[in-house]
Amino acid sequence: MMRHSGGYPTEPVSRFDSLSTTTSVSSLPGMVRGEERAPLVNPNDVEAGHMTRVQYGSSSMRTSASGVKLPVDTNQRNSMLKKRVRYYVPSTAWIPDYSISLLSGDLLAGVTLAAMLIPQSVSYGTSLAQLSPTTGLFAAALPPIMYSLLGTSRQLNVAPEAALSLLVGQAVSDYRRGNHHVRPEDADAVGIAVSTAITFQVGLFASMLGFFRLGFLDVVLSRALLRGFVTAVAVVIAVEQLIPMFGLAALEKQMNPASTLDKIIFLLEFSWSDFHQPTTLVSFGALFVLIFMRTFKGYFRRTWWIERLPEVLLVVVLSTIISGYLRWDKKGVAILGVIPIQTGGHFFSFPLKQSIGYIRGTTSTAVLITIMGFLDSTVAAKQNADRFGYSISPNRELVALGAANLFGSFVPGTLPAFGSIIRSKINGDVGARTQLASLVTAGITLLSTFFLLPYLYYLPRCVLASIICLFVISLFSEVPHDLMYYWRIRAWTDLAMMFLTFSLSVIWNIEIGIIVSLIISLLLVIKRSSHTRMIILGRIPGTDQWGPITDNPGAEDVPGILIIRIRESLDFANTAQLKERLRRLELYGQERTHPSEEPRRQAASTLVFHMADVETCDASAVQIFHELLETYQNRGVELFVTHLRSGPREMFERAGIVELLGSEAFFATLGDAMTSIGQQ
């Protein structure tokens, strides 16, 4: 083949030299015959011989029509690099193109979330994680900064979560309980080290999952399992907070109930006789005010200034002022007091410096937090992406969340931080359209940590417990709907999974509940995937068509002939039980029966495999299928195969199945096969 320029032939060019777009008109007949695969860009370019050649690979030169070597235009390369940078660092896309029209909504959303997040983070750090209030505040201020640079969601707010903070608190309590001789300052150091070890591992695990593109793992956990877990977490958190709300914290330390069930028994035994009256009045009064204000706001959703009232912040400020004025601390109400910035001596420190001894004992907790945090974050991110019309990448989200927690772990004692469905929804409702809202929230939270905490000296700790109980109520709100839904559709397996997760989490602990439920869920997935989907075909009366006998009640089942349609590709997992499944279909048909019952069908003398749905077939499946066919041949059963695709047929030929059955056993259609059987 010759390259032409202006109608004159030049040097011969190999057809595999490149994907040329400068092919002349004289080569068009060759293209029609399939001798050339080069695409045409523009007929004018072809006639004039313009240089439109596309370069592939790393070559730094390109060739003109006259054969002159010219440097490659770097614009395309720079454009590709820019796209890659925008993909891996999404903030480089929205920061340069930020519109001033979005500023008011982002600022308002950032301030609103900060007003809600600051008291909430203090509550999570003290009441749930059993650590200093600053641990929750740092987790609400530092990880969002890193996520805003790498995250693909525009409204996701990353901060400590109630369930995850509770898991950290349980790990901290286990270590402290195992060292009864530690002094209070040693107990604080242990808590900081344990929390840092968990946060570092969470960041590492999430980053690895994203790097290996395992973002699809959110499909493994069923909605029922998650609902059971969330409900159990709500119960555990409620029990944990009712103890300080009744003023029983000191008695609890003496009795030291271990599990949630023990604490429920503890509450039933002592909440009526040993409760502290002022603490109980303050805590339940604050909870009543919070519920009333939230309900009141629900009736004025169209009035923006009422709907955006930060009821949590208002209750915190008012209870602090009243507590300081009436000196509730002198009446026995526990207050927040002085809050030192506790990070183990240095604000920034390498995570493993003080926490290396706690890595092995906290790995299971870190794995569980990673899984649950990612699931909540993914749901929240997808909801906002669908709502505002953009897409997210689960793998990029994992990397961003991992980097956020790794960054946070450099401040000792920081809690794991993930996205929240509720906070992210509020973020979008108020007006957030970019991650600038999260940066504003992080900035306000960080300033509050260093400058506003002294003003919360008289804040009653029981009010923090009341704030957490307010959010627990929202966790319970969807339980009746889900229960009725599963009951109405008779999803007994899902109900069982839900109750199993709930029971194990409450009776033992949350880790046992979710791990056992995860194992059972994976076993169910494996069980379902190991059953090859097959149906029996019968002739539809009055036609030459064949259909499933379960979907066509009048379909004629030909005596002595079993026609099996395999409804999926074959692999090592779903062919292991193929022989047993075929035997049950042969003897009992499609109906579910106990193996001890008498056969309902006569043994087949002819077996026809309809394989139109089998797109692929791996080596293990071919080997098992070969053994199965040999078994039927030894029984004297005639075997036929129809609708076999080219890929599986090639595998059958290589494995000797075509030789075993003979080429006359393979037919293009089921009708051809049945005609041949009838003639025999």
PDB file of N, CA and C in Angstrom, residues 110-170:
ATOM      1  N   GLY A 110     -22.395  26.579  55.965  1.00  0.00           N
ATOM      2  CA  GLY A 110     -21.261  26.340  56.850  1.00  0.00           C
ATOM      3  C   GLY A 110     -21.521  26.803  58.266  1.00  0.00           C
ATOM      4  N   VAL A 111     -22.112  27.983  58.419  1.00  0.00           N
ATOM      5  CA  VAL A 111     -22.412  28.506  59.760  1.00  0.00           C
ATOM      6  C   VAL A 111     -23.492  27.659  60.436  1.00  0.00           C
ATOM      7  N   THR A 112     -24.517  27.269  59.671  1.00  0.00           N
ATOM      8  CA  THR A 112     -25.608  26.460  60.234  1.00  0.00           C
ATOM      9  C   THR A 112     -25.085  25.112  60.739  1.00  0.00           C
ATOM     10  N   LEU A 113     -24.272  24.449  59.930  1.00  0.00           N
ATOM     11  CA  LEU A 113     -23.735  23.152  60.343  1.00  0.00           C
ATOM     12  C   LEU A 113     -22.803  23.292  61.532  1.00  0.00           C
ATOM     13  N   ALA A 114     -22.021  24.376  61.569  1.00  0.00           N
ATOM     14  CA  ALA A 114     -21.119  24.581  62.710  1.00  0.00           C
ATOM     15  C   ALA A 114     -21.909  24.748  64.004  1.00  0.00           C
ATOM     16  N   ALA A 115     -23.016  25.473  63.932  1.00  0.00           N
ATOM     17  CA  ALA A 115     -23.847  25.658  65.122  1.00  0.00           C
ATOM     18  C   ALA A 115     -24.404  24.334  65.630  1.00  0.00           C
ATOM     19  N   MET A 116     -24.687  23.422  64.723  1.00  0.00           N
ATOM     20  CA  MET A 116     -25.197  22.108  65.126  1.00  0.00           C
ATOM     21  C   MET A 116     -24.062  21.160  65.504  1.00  0.00           C
ATOM     22  N   LEU A 117     -22.935  21.285  64.804  1.00  0.00           N
ATOM     23  CA  LEU A 117     -21.869  20.298  64.940  1.00  0.00           C
ATOM     24  C   LEU A 117     -21.013  20.503  66.180  1.00  0.00           C
ATOM     25  N   ILE A 118     -20.825  21.743  66.605  1.00  0.00           N
ATOM     26  CA  ILE A 118     -19.936  21.998  67.748  1.00  0.00           C
ATOM     27  C   ILE A 118     -20.459  21.331  69.020  1.00  0.00           C
ATOM     28  N   PRO A 119     -21.688  21.599  69.460  1.00  0.00           N
ATOM     29  CA  PRO A 119     -22.166  20.884  70.659  1.00  0.00           C
ATOM     30  C   PRO A 119     -22.307  19.382  70.441  1.00  0.00           C
ATOM     31  N   GLN A 120     -22.648  18.982  69.219  1.00  0.00           N
ATOM     32  CA  GLN A 120     -22.776  17.553  68.932  1.00  0.00           C
ATOM     33  C   GLN A 120     -21.426  16.855  69.042  1.00  0.00           C
ATOM     34  N   SER A 121     -20.374  17.465  68.538  1.00  0.00           N
ATOM     35  CA  SER A 121     -19.041  16.866  68.598  1.00  0.00           C
ATOM     36  C   SER A 121     -18.521  16.808  70.027  1.00  0.00           C
ATOM     37  N   VAL A 122     -18.825  17.836  70.806  1.00  0.00           N
ATOM     38  CA  VAL A 122     -18.455  17.795  72.231  1.00  0.00           C
ATOM     39  C   VAL A 122     -19.150  16.626  72.923  1.00  0.00           C
ATOM     40  N   SER A 123     -20.410  16.405  72.592  1.00  0.00           N
ATOM     41  CA  SER A 123     -21.157  15.288  73.180  1.00  0.00           C
ATOM     42  C   SER A 123     -20.557  13.948  72.780  1.00  0.00           C
ATOM     43  N   TYR A 124     -20.227  13.809  71.501  1.00  0.00           N
ATOM     44  CA  TYR A 124     -19.660  12.545  71.041  1.00  0.00           C
ATOM     45  C   TYR A 124     -18.317  12.270  71.703  1.00  0.00           C
ATOM     46  N   GLY A 125     -17.498  13.311  71.851  1.00  0.00           N
ATOM     47  CA  GLY A 125     -16.182  13.105  72.456  1.00  0.00           C
ATOM     48  C   GLY A 125     -16.255  12.711  73.914  1.00  0.00           C
ATOM     49  N   THR A 126     -17.173  13.309  74.664  1.00  0.00           N
ATOM     50  CA  THR A 126     -17.244  13.041  76.106  1.00  0.00           C
ATOM     51  C   THR A 126     -18.141  11.853  76.435  1.00  0.00           C
ATOM     52  N   SER A 127     -19.372  11.867  75.929  1.00  0.00           N
ATOM     53  CA  SER A 127     -20.356  10.869  76.347  1.00  0.00           C
ATOM     54  C   SER A 127     -20.208   9.532  75.632  1.00  0.00           C
ATOM     55  N   LEU A 128     -19.763   9.540  74.380  1.00  0.00           N
ATOM     56  CA  LEU A 128     -19.689   8.294  73.614  1.00  0.00           C
ATOM     57  C   LEU A 128     -18.275   7.739  73.540  1.00  0.00           C
ATOM     58  N   ALA A 129     -17.312   8.584  73.214  1.00  0.00           N
ATOM     59  CA  ALA A 129     -15.939   8.109  73.053  1.00  0.00           C
ATOM     60  C   ALA A 129     -15.178   8.038  74.368  1.00  0.00           C
ATOM     61  N   GLN A 130     -15.756   8.539  75.454  1.00  0.00           N
ATOM     62  CA  GLN A 130     -15.126   8.522  76.779  1.00  0.00           C
ATOM     63  C   GLN A 130     -13.789   9.263  76.777  1.00  0.00           C
ATOM     64  N   LEU A 131     -13.721  10.351  76.004  1.00  0.00           N
ATOM     65  CA  LEU A 131     -12.487  11.122  75.882  1.00  0.00           C
ATOM     66  C   LEU A 131     -12.772  12.591  76.153  1.00  0.00           C
ATOM     67  N   SER A 132     -11.789  13.431  75.866  1.00  0.00           N
ATOM     68  CA  SER A 132     -11.949  14.867  76.058  1.00  0.00           C
ATOM     69  C   SER A 132     -12.875  15.449  74.989  1.00  0.00           C
ATOM     70  N   PRO A 133     -13.586  16.534  75.290  1.00  0.00           N
ATOM     71  CA  PRO A 133     -14.432  17.165  74.268  1.00  0.00           C
ATOM     72  C   PRO A 133     -13.654  17.609  73.037  1.00  0.00           C
ATOM     73  N   THR A 134     -12.376  17.925  73.215  1.00  0.00           N
ATOM     74  CA  THR A 134     -11.597  18.397  72.072  1.00  0.00           C
ATOM     75  C   THR A 134     -11.390  17.317  71.015  1.00  0.00           C
ATOM     76  N   THR A 135     -11.459  16.046  71.408  1.00  0.00           N
ATOM     77  CA  THR A 135     -11.277  14.981  70.416  1.00  0.00           C
ATOM     78  C   THR A 135     -12.386  15.017  69.377  1.00  0.00           C
ATOM     79  N   GLY A 136     -13.610  15.262  69.828  1.00  0.00           N
ATOM     80  CA  GLY A 136     -14.711  15.371  68.888  1.00  0.00           C
ATOM     81  C   GLY A 136     -14.622  16.625  68.040  1.00  0.00           C
ATOM     82  N   LEU A 137     -14.154  17.726  68.640  1.00  0.00           N
ATOM     83  CA  LEU A 137     -14.046  18.979  67.894  1.00  0.00           C
ATOM     84  C   LEU A 137     -12.953  18.905  66.830  1.00  0.00           C
ATOM     85  N   PHE A 138     -11.815  18.307  67.167  1.00  0.00           N
ATOM     86  CA  PHE A 138     -10.756  18.145  66.169  1.00  0.00           C
ATOM     87  C   PHE A 138     -11.225  17.251  65.012  1.00  0.00           C
ATOM     88  N   ALA A 139     -12.005  16.227  65.336  1.00  0.00           N
ATOM     89  CA  ALA A 139     -12.517  15.338  64.286  1.00  0.00           C
ATOM     90  C   ALA A 139     -13.507  16.058  63.380  1.00  0.00           C
ATOM     91  N   ALA A 140     -14.167  17.095  63.904  1.00  0.00           N
ATOM     92  CA  ALA A 140     -15.107  17.867  63.089  1.00  0.00           C
ATOM     93  C   ALA A 140     -14.424  18.988  62.324  1.00  0.00           C
ATOM     94  N   ALA A 141     -13.157  19.292  62.665  1.00  0.00           N
ATOM     95  CA  ALA A 141     -12.465  20.419  62.042  1.00  0.00           C
ATOM     96  C   ALA A 141     -11.388  20.013  61.052  1.00  0.00           C
ATOM     97  N   LEU A 142     -10.622  18.948  61.339  1.00  0.00           N
ATOM     98  CA  LEU A 142      -9.462  18.619  60.510  1.00  0.00           C
ATOM     99  C   LEU A 142      -9.777  17.710  59.317  1.00  0.00           C
ATOM    100  N   PRO A 143     -10.421  16.536  59.509  1.00  0.00           N
ATOM    101  CA  PRO A 143     -10.704  15.683  58.342  1.00  0.00           C
ATOM    102  C   PRO A 143     -11.503  16.360  57.232  1.00  0.00           C
ATOM    103  N   PRO A 144     -12.484  17.234  57.541  1.00  0.00           N
ATOM    104  CA  PRO A 144     -13.216  17.879  56.437  1.00  0.00           C
ATOM    105  C   PRO A 144     -12.327  18.716  55.525  1.00  0.00           C
ATOM    106  N   ILE A 145     -11.225  19.238  56.060  1.00  0.00           N
ATOM    107  CA  ILE A 145     -10.331  20.045  55.223  1.00  0.00           C
ATOM    108  C   ILE A 145      -9.735  19.187  54.114  1.00  0.00           C
ATOM    109  N   MET A 146      -9.259  17.994  54.485  1.00  0.00           N
ATOM    110  CA  MET A 146      -8.684  17.101  53.490  1.00  0.00           C
ATOM    111  C   MET A 146      -9.751  16.557  52.550  1.00  0.00           C
ATOM    112  N   TYR A 147     -10.926  16.218  53.092  1.00  0.00           N
ATOM    113  CA  TYR A 147     -11.988  15.692  52.231  1.00  0.00           C
ATOM    114  C   TYR A 147     -12.439  16.731  51.210  1.00  0.00           C
ATOM    115  N   SER A 148     -12.511  17.978  51.594  1.00  0.00           N
ATOM    116  CA  SER A 148     -12.973  19.012  50.670  1.00  0.00           C
ATOM    117  C   SER A 148     -12.047  19.143  49.464  1.00  0.00           C
ATOM    118  N   LEU A 149     -10.788  18.724  49.595  1.00  0.00           N
ATOM    119  CA  LEU A 149      -9.844  18.775  48.483  1.00  0.00           C
ATOM    120  C   LEU A 149      -9.953  17.557  47.584  1.00  0.00           C
ATOM    121  N   LEU A 150     -10.269  16.387  48.154  1.00  0.00           N
ATOM    122  CA  LEU A 150     -10.223  15.130  47.407  1.00  0.00           C
ATOM    123  C   LEU A 150     -11.588  14.500  47.156  1.00  0.00           C
ATOM    124  N   GLY A 151     -12.624  14.917  47.871  1.00  0.00           N
ATOM    125  CA  GLY A 151     -13.935  14.274  47.762  1.00  0.00           C
ATOM    126  C   GLY A 151     -14.669  14.659  46.491  1.00  0.00           C
ATOM    127  N   THR A 152     -15.509  13.741  46.020  1.00  0.00           N
ATOM    128  CA  THR A 152     -16.294  13.988  44.806  1.00  0.00           C
ATOM    129  C   THR A 152     -17.702  14.498  45.106  1.00  0.00           C
ATOM    130  N   SER A 153     -18.140  14.414  46.357  1.00  0.00           N
ATOM    131  CA  SER A 153     -19.466  14.912  46.720  1.00  0.00           C
ATOM    132  C   SER A 153     -19.370  16.386  47.102  1.00  0.00           C
ATOM    133  N   ARG A 154     -20.354  17.168  46.691  1.00  0.00           N
ATOM    134  CA  ARG A 154     -20.328  18.606  46.940  1.00  0.00           C
ATOM    135  C   ARG A 154     -21.016  18.986  48.243  1.00  0.00           C
ATOM    136  N   GLN A 155     -21.869  18.109  48.756  1.00  0.00           N
ATOM    137  CA  GLN A 155     -22.616  18.436  49.979  1.00  0.00           C
ATOM    138  C   GLN A 155     -22.246  17.556  51.174  1.00  0.00           C
ATOM    139  N   LEU A 156     -21.450  16.516  50.986  1.00  0.00           N
ATOM    140  CA  LEU A 156     -21.145  15.596  52.081  1.00  0.00           C
ATOM    141  C   LEU A 156     -20.364  16.319  53.170  1.00  0.00           C
ATOM    142  N   ASN A 157     -20.849  16.218  54.395  1.00  0.00           N
ATOM    143  CA  ASN A 157     -20.161  16.802  55.548  1.00  0.00           C
ATOM    144  C   ASN A 157     -19.506  15.690  56.351  1.00  0.00           C
ATOM    145  N   VAL A 158     -18.196  15.766  56.511  1.00  0.00           N
ATOM    146  CA  VAL A 158     -17.416  14.735  57.192  1.00  0.00           C
ATOM    147  C   VAL A 158     -17.136  15.186  58.619  1.00  0.00           C
ATOM    148  N   ALA A 159     -17.511  14.356  59.578  1.00  0.00           N
ATOM    149  CA  ALA A 159     -17.352  14.676  60.998  1.00  0.00           C
ATOM    150  C   ALA A 159     -17.562  13.384  61.795  1.00  0.00           C
ATOM    151  N   PRO A 160     -17.326  13.406  63.106  1.00  0.00           N
ATOM    152  CA  PRO A 160     -17.563  12.194  63.910  1.00  0.00           C
ATOM    153  C   PRO A 160     -19.029  11.793  63.901  1.00  0.00           C
ATOM    154  N   GLU A 161     -19.263  10.478  63.930  1.00  0.00           N
ATOM    155  CA  GLU A 161     -20.609   9.919  63.920  1.00  0.00           C
ATOM    156  C   GLU A 161     -20.890   9.245  65.263  1.00  0.00           C
ATOM    157  N   ALA A 162     -22.162   9.199  65.630  1.00  0.00           N
ATOM    158  CA  ALA A 162     -22.536   8.646  66.936  1.00  0.00           C
ATOM    159  C   ALA A 162     -22.133   7.177  67.061  1.00  0.00           C
ATOM    160  N   ALA A 163     -22.509   6.361  66.094  1.00  0.00           N
ATOM    161  CA  ALA A 163     -22.228   4.927  66.177  1.00  0.00           C
ATOM    162  C   ALA A 163     -20.735   4.659  66.182  1.00  0.00           C
ATOM    163  N   LEU A 164     -19.996   5.385  65.351  1.00  0.00           N
ATOM    164  CA  LEU A 164     -18.556   5.160  65.264  1.00  0.00           C
ATOM    165  C   LEU A 164     -17.845   5.659  66.522  1.00  0.00           C
ATOM    166  N   SER A 165     -18.314   6.776  67.070  1.00  0.00           N
ATOM    167  CA  SER A 165     -17.737   7.270  68.328  1.00  0.00           C
ATOM    168  C   SER A 165     -18.010   6.296  69.462  1.00  0.00           C
ATOM    169  N   LEU A 166     -19.166   5.666  69.420  1.00  0.00           N
ATOM    170  CA  LEU A 166     -19.487   4.667  70.438  1.00  0.00           C
ATOM    171  C   LEU A 166     -18.543   3.474  70.351  1.00  0.00           C
ATOM    172  N   LEU A 167     -18.207   3.038  69.140  1.00  0.00           N
ATOM    173  CA  LEU A 167     -17.265   1.927  68.978  1.00  0.00           C
ATOM    174  C   LEU A 167     -15.895   2.293  69.526  1.00  0.00           C
ATOM    175  N   VAL A 168     -15.465   3.529  69.285  1.00  0.00           N
ATOM    176  CA  VAL A 168     -14.196   3.989  69.864  1.00  0.00           C
ATOM    177  C   VAL A 168     -14.287   3.990  71.379  1.00  0.00           C
ATOM    178  N   GLY A 169     -15.410   4.474  71.903  1.00  0.00           N
ATOM    179  CA  GLY A 169     -15.576   4.504  73.358  1.00  0.00           C
ATOM    180  C   GLY A 169     -15.541   3.119  73.984  1.00  0.00           C
ATOM    181  N   GLN A 170     -16.125   2.135  73.314  1.00  0.00           N
ATOM    182  CA  GLN A 170     -16.080   0.770  73.835  1.00  0.00           C
ATOM    183  C   GLN A 170     -14.657   0.229  73.851  1.00  0.00           C
TER     184      GLN A 170
END
